[in-house]
Short mmCIF file of N, CA, C and O in Angstrom, two decimals:
data_model
loop_
_atom_site.label_atom_id
_atom_site.label_comp_id
_atom_site.label_asym_id
_atom_site.label_seq_id
_atom_site.Cartn_x
_atom_site.Cartn_y
_atom_site.Cartn_z
N MET A 503 31.68 -31.39 -8.29
CA MET A 503 32.79 -32.30 -8.23
C MET A 503 32.57 -33.07 -9.22
O MET A 503 31.61 -33.60 -9.73
N MET A 504 33.77 -33.52 -10.08
CA MET A 504 33.59 -34.26 -11.28
C MET A 504 33.77 -35.50 -10.74
O MET A 504 34.31 -36.21 -9.96
N GLN A 505 32.91 -36.48 -11.42
CA GLN A 505 32.79 -37.86 -11.46
C GLN A 505 34.03 -38.75 -12.03
O GLN A 505 34.41 -38.09 -12.92
N ASN A 506 34.00 -39.84 -12.08
CA ASN A 506 34.90 -40.60 -12.92
C ASN A 506 34.49 -40.51 -14.36
O ASN A 506 33.38 -40.56 -14.62
N LYS A 507 35.58 -40.64 -15.34
CA LYS A 507 35.13 -40.63 -16.65
C LYS A 507 34.29 -41.83 -17.20
O LYS A 507 33.42 -41.67 -17.90
N GLU A 508 34.42 -42.76 -16.48
CA GLU A 508 33.56 -44.07 -16.60
C GLU A 508 32.14 -43.80 -16.50
O GLU A 508 31.33 -44.28 -17.07
N ASP A 509 31.82 -42.78 -15.36
CA ASP A 509 30.32 -42.55 -15.18
C ASP A 509 29.82 -41.29 -16.06
O ASP A 509 28.67 -41.17 -16.04
N MET A 510 30.65 -40.82 -16.74
CA MET A 510 30.20 -39.80 -17.74
C MET A 510 29.82 -40.17 -19.05
O MET A 510 30.16 -41.27 -19.60
N ILE A 511 28.74 -39.30 -19.69
CA ILE A 511 28.24 -39.93 -20.95
C ILE A 511 28.81 -38.68 -22.20
O ILE A 511 29.05 -37.63 -21.49
N THR A 512 28.88 -39.03 -23.30
CA THR A 512 29.24 -38.05 -24.26
C THR A 512 27.99 -37.62 -25.16
O THR A 512 27.20 -38.58 -25.55
N VAL A 513 27.58 -36.31 -25.17
CA VAL A 513 26.50 -36.05 -26.11
C VAL A 513 26.97 -35.21 -27.28
O VAL A 513 27.80 -34.24 -26.85
N LYS A 514 26.49 -35.05 -28.35
CA LYS A 514 26.83 -34.28 -29.40
C LYS A 514 26.37 -32.88 -29.05
O LYS A 514 25.08 -32.79 -28.69
N VAL A 515 27.17 -31.76 -29.14
CA VAL A 515 26.57 -30.69 -28.99
C VAL A 515 25.39 -30.20 -29.62
O VAL A 515 24.27 -29.57 -29.14
N SER A 516 25.23 -30.53 -30.96
CA SER A 516 24.08 -30.22 -31.81
C SER A 516 22.56 -30.88 -31.02
O SER A 516 21.71 -30.44 -30.99
N GLU A 517 22.98 -32.03 -30.75
CA GLU A 517 21.79 -32.87 -29.87
C GLU A 517 21.62 -32.07 -28.61
O GLU A 517 20.24 -31.87 -28.39
N LEU A 518 22.60 -31.77 -27.78
CA LEU A 518 22.13 -31.07 -26.60
C LEU A 518 21.73 -29.82 -26.64
O LEU A 518 20.70 -29.30 -26.20
N LYS A 519 21.93 -28.85 -27.66
CA LYS A 519 21.40 -27.75 -28.15
C LYS A 519 19.95 -27.94 -28.42
O LYS A 519 18.97 -27.09 -27.92
N GLN A 520 19.72 -29.04 -29.33
CA GLN A 520 18.40 -29.24 -29.48
C GLN A 520 17.53 -29.55 -28.28
O GLN A 520 16.19 -28.95 -28.18
N LEU A 521 18.00 -30.30 -27.44
CA LEU A 521 17.26 -30.63 -26.24
C LEU A 521 17.10 -29.51 -25.39
O LEU A 521 15.89 -29.48 -24.91
N CYS A 522 17.94 -28.56 -25.10
CA CYS A 522 17.72 -27.48 -24.38
C CYS A 522 16.75 -26.57 -25.09
O CYS A 522 16.01 -26.07 -24.14
N MET A 523 16.73 -26.16 -25.99
CA MET A 523 15.94 -25.48 -27.01
C MET A 523 14.28 -25.98 -26.65
O MET A 523 13.52 -25.25 -26.53
N GLU A 524 14.21 -27.30 -26.97
CA GLU A 524 13.01 -27.79 -26.99
C GLU A 524 12.43 -27.84 -25.26
O GLU A 524 11.21 -27.42 -25.25
N ARG A 525 13.25 -27.83 -24.49
CA ARG A 525 12.79 -27.94 -23.19
C ARG A 525 12.58 -26.23 -22.76
O ARG A 525 11.34 -26.11 -22.17
N LEU A 526 13.17 -25.44 -23.43
CA LEU A 526 12.95 -23.99 -23.17
C LEU A 526 11.43 -23.45 -23.97
O LEU A 526 10.72 -22.71 -23.28
N ARG A 527 11.40 -24.13 -25.14
CA ARG A 527 10.23 -23.83 -25.86
C ARG A 527 9.00 -24.29 -25.26
O ARG A 527 7.69 -23.72 -25.30
N ASP A 528 9.06 -25.59 -24.44
CA ASP A 528 8.04 -26.12 -23.54
C ASP A 528 7.39 -25.15 -22.88
O ASP A 528 6.16 -25.30 -22.43
N VAL A 529 8.25 -24.18 -22.26
CA VAL A 529 7.66 -23.13 -21.29
C VAL A 529 7.63 -21.86 -21.93
O VAL A 529 7.58 -20.95 -21.39
N GLN A 530 7.50 -21.92 -23.34
CA GLN A 530 6.89 -20.72 -23.97
C GLN A 530 8.30 -19.71 -23.96
O GLN A 530 8.08 -18.40 -24.17
N VAL A 531 9.45 -19.96 -24.20
CA VAL A 531 10.61 -19.17 -24.18
C VAL A 531 10.66 -18.82 -25.59
O VAL A 531 10.64 -19.80 -26.68
N PRO A 532 10.66 -17.58 -26.18
CA PRO A 532 10.74 -17.31 -27.81
C PRO A 532 12.19 -18.10 -28.18
O PRO A 532 13.07 -18.21 -27.57
N GLU A 533 11.89 -18.30 -29.48
CA GLU A 533 12.85 -19.07 -30.16
C GLU A 533 14.09 -18.56 -30.08
O GLU A 533 15.21 -19.12 -29.90
N GLU A 534 14.27 -17.46 -30.44
CA GLU A 534 15.69 -16.75 -30.51
C GLU A 534 16.20 -16.55 -29.27
O GLU A 534 17.36 -16.89 -28.84
N GLU A 535 15.52 -16.35 -28.10
CA GLU A 535 16.05 -16.41 -26.81
C GLU A 535 16.26 -17.59 -26.17
O GLU A 535 17.35 -18.00 -25.71
N ALA A 536 15.48 -18.72 -26.50
CA ALA A 536 15.93 -20.09 -26.15
C ALA A 536 16.98 -20.53 -26.82
O ALA A 536 18.13 -21.20 -26.23
N GLU A 537 17.37 -20.12 -28.23
CA GLU A 537 18.65 -20.59 -28.84
C GLU A 537 20.02 -19.77 -28.09
O GLU A 537 20.90 -20.39 -27.88
N ARG A 538 19.93 -18.49 -27.86
CA ARG A 538 21.01 -17.92 -27.07
C ARG A 538 21.17 -18.42 -25.56
O ARG A 538 22.34 -18.65 -25.46
N ILE A 539 19.91 -18.82 -25.00
CA ILE A 539 20.40 -19.45 -23.65
C ILE A 539 21.00 -20.69 -23.88
O ILE A 539 22.22 -20.94 -23.08
N ALA A 540 20.72 -21.50 -24.63
CA ALA A 540 21.19 -22.61 -24.91
C ALA A 540 22.49 -22.67 -25.46
O ALA A 540 23.40 -23.36 -24.71
N ASP A 541 23.05 -21.78 -26.04
CA ASP A 541 24.49 -21.71 -26.69
C ASP A 541 25.25 -21.17 -25.47
O ASP A 541 26.22 -21.76 -25.27
N ILE A 542 24.75 -20.15 -24.70
CA ILE A 542 25.54 -19.71 -23.73
C ILE A 542 25.80 -21.00 -22.40
O ILE A 542 26.84 -21.22 -21.96
N LEU A 543 24.79 -21.68 -22.12
CA LEU A 543 24.93 -22.89 -21.34
C LEU A 543 25.80 -23.75 -21.83
O LEU A 543 26.78 -24.28 -20.98
N ILE A 544 25.78 -24.05 -22.86
CA ILE A 544 26.69 -25.27 -23.63
C ILE A 544 28.01 -24.72 -23.76
O ILE A 544 29.04 -25.38 -23.57
N GLU A 545 28.12 -23.45 -24.18
CA GLU A 545 29.60 -22.94 -24.24
C GLU A 545 30.26 -23.08 -22.81
O GLU A 545 31.48 -23.10 -22.72
N SER A 546 29.46 -22.61 -21.96
CA SER A 546 30.20 -22.74 -20.57
C SER A 546 30.44 -24.06 -20.17
O SER A 546 31.91 -24.27 -19.73
N ASP A 547 29.73 -25.24 -20.51
CA ASP A 547 30.22 -26.69 -20.42
C ASP A 547 31.37 -26.89 -21.08
O ASP A 547 32.35 -27.42 -20.99
N GLN A 548 31.46 -26.32 -22.40
CA GLN A 548 32.60 -26.67 -23.39
C GLN A 548 33.86 -26.13 -22.74
O GLN A 548 34.99 -26.71 -23.01
N ARG A 549 33.86 -25.11 -22.06
CA ARG A 549 35.01 -24.40 -21.50
C ARG A 549 35.46 -25.09 -20.11
O ARG A 549 36.43 -24.84 -19.90
N GLY A 550 34.68 -25.80 -19.70
CA GLY A 550 35.02 -26.92 -18.56
C GLY A 550 34.42 -25.99 -17.29
O GLY A 550 34.87 -26.48 -16.15
N VAL A 551 33.40 -24.98 -17.22
CA VAL A 551 32.81 -24.46 -16.13
C VAL A 551 31.63 -24.78 -16.08
O VAL A 551 30.62 -24.22 -16.93
N HIS A 552 31.19 -26.05 -15.54
CA HIS A 552 30.09 -26.77 -15.21
C HIS A 552 28.91 -25.92 -14.56
O HIS A 552 27.68 -25.96 -14.86
N SER A 553 29.41 -25.32 -13.62
CA SER A 553 28.39 -24.66 -12.59
C SER A 553 27.56 -23.63 -13.12
O SER A 553 26.36 -23.71 -12.92
N PRO A 554 27.81 -22.83 -14.15
CA PRO A 554 26.82 -21.97 -14.73
C PRO A 554 26.37 -22.70 -16.35
O PRO A 554 25.84 -22.17 -17.20
N GLY A 555 26.50 -23.96 -16.50
CA GLY A 555 26.23 -24.70 -17.51
C GLY A 555 24.94 -25.20 -17.77
O GLY A 555 23.88 -24.86 -17.23
N VAL A 556 24.84 -26.17 -18.61
CA VAL A 556 23.60 -26.73 -18.94
C VAL A 556 22.83 -27.23 -17.65
O VAL A 556 21.50 -27.44 -17.49
N VAL A 557 23.76 -27.71 -16.68
CA VAL A 557 23.05 -28.13 -15.30
C VAL A 557 22.02 -27.22 -14.65
O VAL A 557 21.05 -27.44 -13.86
N CYS A 558 22.16 -25.78 -15.20
CA CYS A 558 21.25 -24.76 -14.64
C CYS A 558 19.88 -24.74 -15.24
O CYS A 558 18.83 -24.39 -14.77
N LEU A 559 19.81 -25.40 -16.42
CA LEU A 559 18.55 -25.25 -17.14
C LEU A 559 17.19 -25.84 -16.51
O LEU A 559 16.41 -25.23 -16.67
N ALA A 560 17.42 -27.03 -15.92
CA ALA A 560 16.21 -27.64 -14.93
C ALA A 560 15.85 -26.53 -14.17
O ALA A 560 14.64 -26.28 -13.90
N ARG A 561 16.70 -25.83 -13.21
CA ARG A 561 16.49 -24.54 -12.27
C ARG A 561 15.84 -23.73 -13.00
O ARG A 561 14.68 -23.13 -12.47
N TYR A 562 16.12 -23.23 -14.00
CA TYR A 562 15.62 -21.92 -14.92
C TYR A 562 14.26 -22.42 -15.28
O TYR A 562 13.13 -21.69 -15.13
N ILE A 563 14.08 -23.67 -15.93
CA ILE A 563 12.55 -24.17 -16.23
C ILE A 563 11.71 -24.05 -14.89
O ILE A 563 10.63 -23.66 -15.12
N ASN A 564 12.09 -24.54 -13.94
CA ASN A 564 11.25 -24.61 -12.70
C ASN A 564 10.92 -23.26 -12.33
O ASN A 564 9.96 -22.86 -11.80
N LEU A 565 12.13 -22.49 -12.29
CA LEU A 565 11.73 -21.01 -11.93
C LEU A 565 10.60 -20.23 -12.81
O LEU A 565 9.79 -19.48 -12.34
N MET A 566 10.74 -20.54 -14.22
CA MET A 566 9.78 -20.09 -15.20
C MET A 566 8.39 -20.41 -14.59
O MET A 566 7.52 -19.77 -14.70
N LYS A 567 8.34 -21.82 -14.64
CA LYS A 567 6.87 -22.49 -14.42
C LYS A 567 6.42 -21.78 -12.99
O LYS A 567 5.21 -21.80 -12.88
N LYS A 568 7.40 -21.46 -12.13
CA LYS A 568 6.72 -20.83 -10.80
C LYS A 568 6.44 -19.34 -11.03
O LYS A 568 6.06 -18.87 -10.09
N GLY A 569 6.61 -18.74 -11.97
CA GLY A 569 6.63 -17.48 -12.22
C GLY A 569 7.76 -16.46 -11.72
O GLY A 569 7.50 -15.10 -11.52
N GLU A 570 8.84 -17.11 -11.18
CA GLU A 570 9.89 -16.38 -10.72
C GLU A 570 11.00 -16.03 -11.22
O GLU A 570 11.61 -15.26 -11.12
N MET A 571 10.78 -16.38 -12.57
CA MET A 571 11.65 -16.03 -13.90
C MET A 571 10.95 -15.71 -15.06
O MET A 571 10.22 -16.49 -15.30
N LYS A 572 11.13 -14.64 -15.71
CA LYS A 572 10.58 -14.30 -17.10
C LYS A 572 10.75 -15.16 -18.09
O LYS A 572 11.99 -15.82 -18.10
N LYS A 573 9.81 -15.50 -18.77
CA LYS A 573 10.10 -16.43 -19.98
C LYS A 573 10.55 -15.69 -21.09
O LYS A 573 10.98 -16.24 -22.13
N ARG A 574 10.61 -14.52 -21.24
CA ARG A 574 11.28 -13.52 -22.37
C ARG A 574 11.71 -12.45 -21.38
O ARG A 574 11.64 -11.88 -20.42
N LEU A 575 12.80 -11.95 -22.17
CA LEU A 575 13.75 -10.82 -21.57
C LEU A 575 12.77 -9.42 -21.49
O LEU A 575 12.13 -9.06 -22.56
N GLN A 576 12.69 -8.98 -20.21
CA GLN A 576 12.18 -7.71 -20.10
C GLN A 576 13.12 -7.01 -18.98
O GLN A 576 13.74 -7.51 -18.13
N PHE A 577 13.34 -5.70 -19.28
CA PHE A 577 14.23 -4.86 -18.50
C PHE A 577 14.13 -3.64 -18.81
O PHE A 577 13.27 -3.09 -19.56
N HIS A 578 14.62 -2.91 -17.68
CA HIS A 578 14.52 -1.35 -17.87
C HIS A 578 15.93 -0.58 -17.37
O HIS A 578 16.43 -1.44 -16.56
N VAL A 579 16.26 0.38 -17.84
CA VAL A 579 17.53 1.35 -17.61
C VAL A 579 17.12 1.75 -15.97
O VAL A 579 16.33 2.70 -15.77
N LEU A 580 17.81 1.53 -15.27
CA LEU A 580 17.92 2.26 -13.98
C LEU A 580 18.88 3.64 -13.89
O LEU A 580 18.44 4.56 -13.13
N ASN A 581 19.93 3.57 -14.58
CA ASN A 581 20.77 4.49 -14.64
C ASN A 581 21.75 4.49 -15.80
O ASN A 581 22.07 3.45 -16.11
N ASP A 582 21.90 5.41 -16.71
CA ASP A 582 22.63 5.59 -17.85
C ASP A 582 23.57 6.98 -17.74
O ASP A 582 22.90 8.09 -17.98
N SER A 583 24.95 6.70 -17.39
CA SER A 583 25.78 7.85 -17.34
C SER A 583 26.50 8.18 -18.43
O SER A 583 27.21 8.87 -18.40
N GLY A 584 26.37 7.24 -19.67
CA GLY A 584 27.03 7.39 -20.67
C GLY A 584 28.11 6.58 -20.92
O GLY A 584 28.24 5.70 -21.71
N ALA A 585 28.99 6.40 -19.79
CA ALA A 585 30.08 5.59 -19.79
C ALA A 585 29.71 4.20 -19.09
O ALA A 585 30.42 3.10 -19.45
N SER A 586 28.58 4.18 -18.28
CA SER A 586 28.02 2.87 -17.88
C SER A 586 26.44 2.88 -17.77
O SER A 586 25.88 3.96 -17.80
N VAL A 587 25.83 1.69 -17.70
CA VAL A 587 24.31 1.64 -17.67
C VAL A 587 24.16 0.63 -16.74
O VAL A 587 24.62 -0.41 -16.55
N VAL A 588 23.24 0.91 -15.75
CA VAL A 588 22.57 -0.04 -15.01
C VAL A 588 21.26 -0.43 -15.28
O VAL A 588 20.56 0.23 -15.52
N LEU A 589 21.13 -1.78 -15.43
CA LEU A 589 19.70 -2.49 -15.95
C LEU A 589 19.03 -3.15 -14.88
O LEU A 589 19.97 -3.81 -14.08
N ASP A 590 17.92 -3.18 -14.97
CA ASP A 590 17.28 -3.96 -13.89
C ASP A 590 16.45 -5.07 -14.71
O ASP A 590 15.47 -4.68 -15.75
N GLY A 591 16.78 -6.37 -14.62
CA GLY A 591 16.28 -7.46 -15.68
C GLY A 591 14.91 -7.83 -15.18
O GLY A 591 14.26 -8.77 -15.73
N GLU A 592 14.20 -7.48 -14.15
CA GLU A 592 12.95 -7.68 -13.87
C GLU A 592 12.67 -9.15 -13.72
O GLU A 592 11.73 -9.83 -14.27
N HIS A 593 13.66 -9.97 -13.31
CA HIS A 593 13.39 -11.55 -13.10
C HIS A 593 13.70 -12.14 -14.39
O HIS A 593 13.18 -13.20 -14.33
N SER A 594 14.36 -11.52 -15.57
CA SER A 594 14.56 -12.04 -16.65
C SER A 594 15.67 -13.18 -16.62
O SER A 594 16.42 -12.93 -15.50
N ASN A 595 16.11 -13.77 -17.53
CA ASN A 595 17.12 -14.72 -17.45
C ASN A 595 18.57 -13.91 -17.55
O ASN A 595 18.88 -12.85 -18.37
N GLY A 596 19.40 -14.18 -16.55
CA GLY A 596 20.78 -13.40 -16.54
C GLY A 596 21.63 -13.47 -17.92
O GLY A 596 22.19 -12.25 -18.16
N GLN A 597 21.67 -14.57 -18.62
CA GLN A 597 22.46 -14.60 -19.74
C GLN A 597 21.83 -13.72 -20.82
O GLN A 597 22.68 -12.84 -21.28
N LEU A 598 20.49 -13.49 -20.69
CA LEU A 598 20.03 -12.64 -21.92
C LEU A 598 20.34 -11.26 -21.49
O LEU A 598 20.57 -10.43 -22.29
N LEU A 599 20.25 -10.95 -20.18
CA LEU A 599 20.39 -9.54 -19.72
C LEU A 599 21.74 -9.50 -19.78
O LEU A 599 22.10 -8.04 -20.28
N GLY A 600 22.83 -10.25 -19.86
CA GLY A 600 24.20 -9.91 -20.03
C GLY A 600 24.51 -9.50 -21.44
O GLY A 600 25.15 -8.67 -21.71
N VAL A 601 23.97 -10.26 -22.31
CA VAL A 601 23.99 -9.88 -23.72
C VAL A 601 23.50 -8.49 -24.05
O VAL A 601 24.30 -7.65 -24.84
N GLN A 602 22.25 -8.38 -23.67
CA GLN A 602 21.56 -7.05 -23.80
C GLN A 602 22.64 -5.71 -23.09
O GLN A 602 22.63 -4.95 -23.77
N GLY A 603 23.05 -6.20 -22.10
CA GLY A 603 23.87 -5.15 -21.60
C GLY A 603 25.27 -4.73 -22.33
O GLY A 603 25.39 -3.80 -22.65
N MET A 604 25.73 -5.77 -23.06
CA MET A 604 26.94 -5.77 -23.71
C MET A 604 26.35 -5.07 -24.93
O MET A 604 27.42 -3.95 -25.60
N GLU A 605 25.29 -5.35 -25.51
CA GLU A 605 24.84 -4.88 -26.95
C GLU A 605 24.64 -3.24 -26.53
O GLU A 605 25.05 -2.08 -27.53
N ILE A 606 24.12 -2.78 -25.47
CA ILE A 606 23.95 -1.37 -25.04
C ILE A 606 25.38 -0.75 -24.94
O ILE A 606 25.67 0.46 -25.45
N ALA A 607 26.29 -1.35 -24.39
CA ALA A 607 27.69 -0.75 -24.14
C ALA A 607 28.52 -0.67 -25.54
O ALA A 607 29.08 0.39 -25.69
N ILE A 608 27.95 -1.56 -26.47
CA ILE A 608 28.62 -1.33 -27.93
C ILE A 608 28.19 -0.13 -28.47
O ILE A 608 28.75 0.66 -29.23
N GLU A 609 26.88 0.27 -28.27
CA GLU A 609 26.19 1.47 -29.04
C GLU A 609 26.78 2.59 -28.56
O GLU A 609 27.24 3.33 -28.90
#
């Protein structure tokens, strides 16, 4: 639920991206993956869809610290029928796995 505009703060996208990347690097997420995760979370917020946005970052970091989410993308192909591919992300970040799935589909 959105709060009153008076209760909201404005942060420059570049500063928010830097903060997200720093927090991800603090838990040893590789630079390129940290940047991709930050970009996707911020883009969601910019579109006005906040539930999968930057608000998820603290949860992701906590999951990584507990070993419940991988700090780097790992996956394997469960099924490849040519027209579709099913990937097992092995508890990797969903945004990264989604991008990987799109890249495989484009090939």
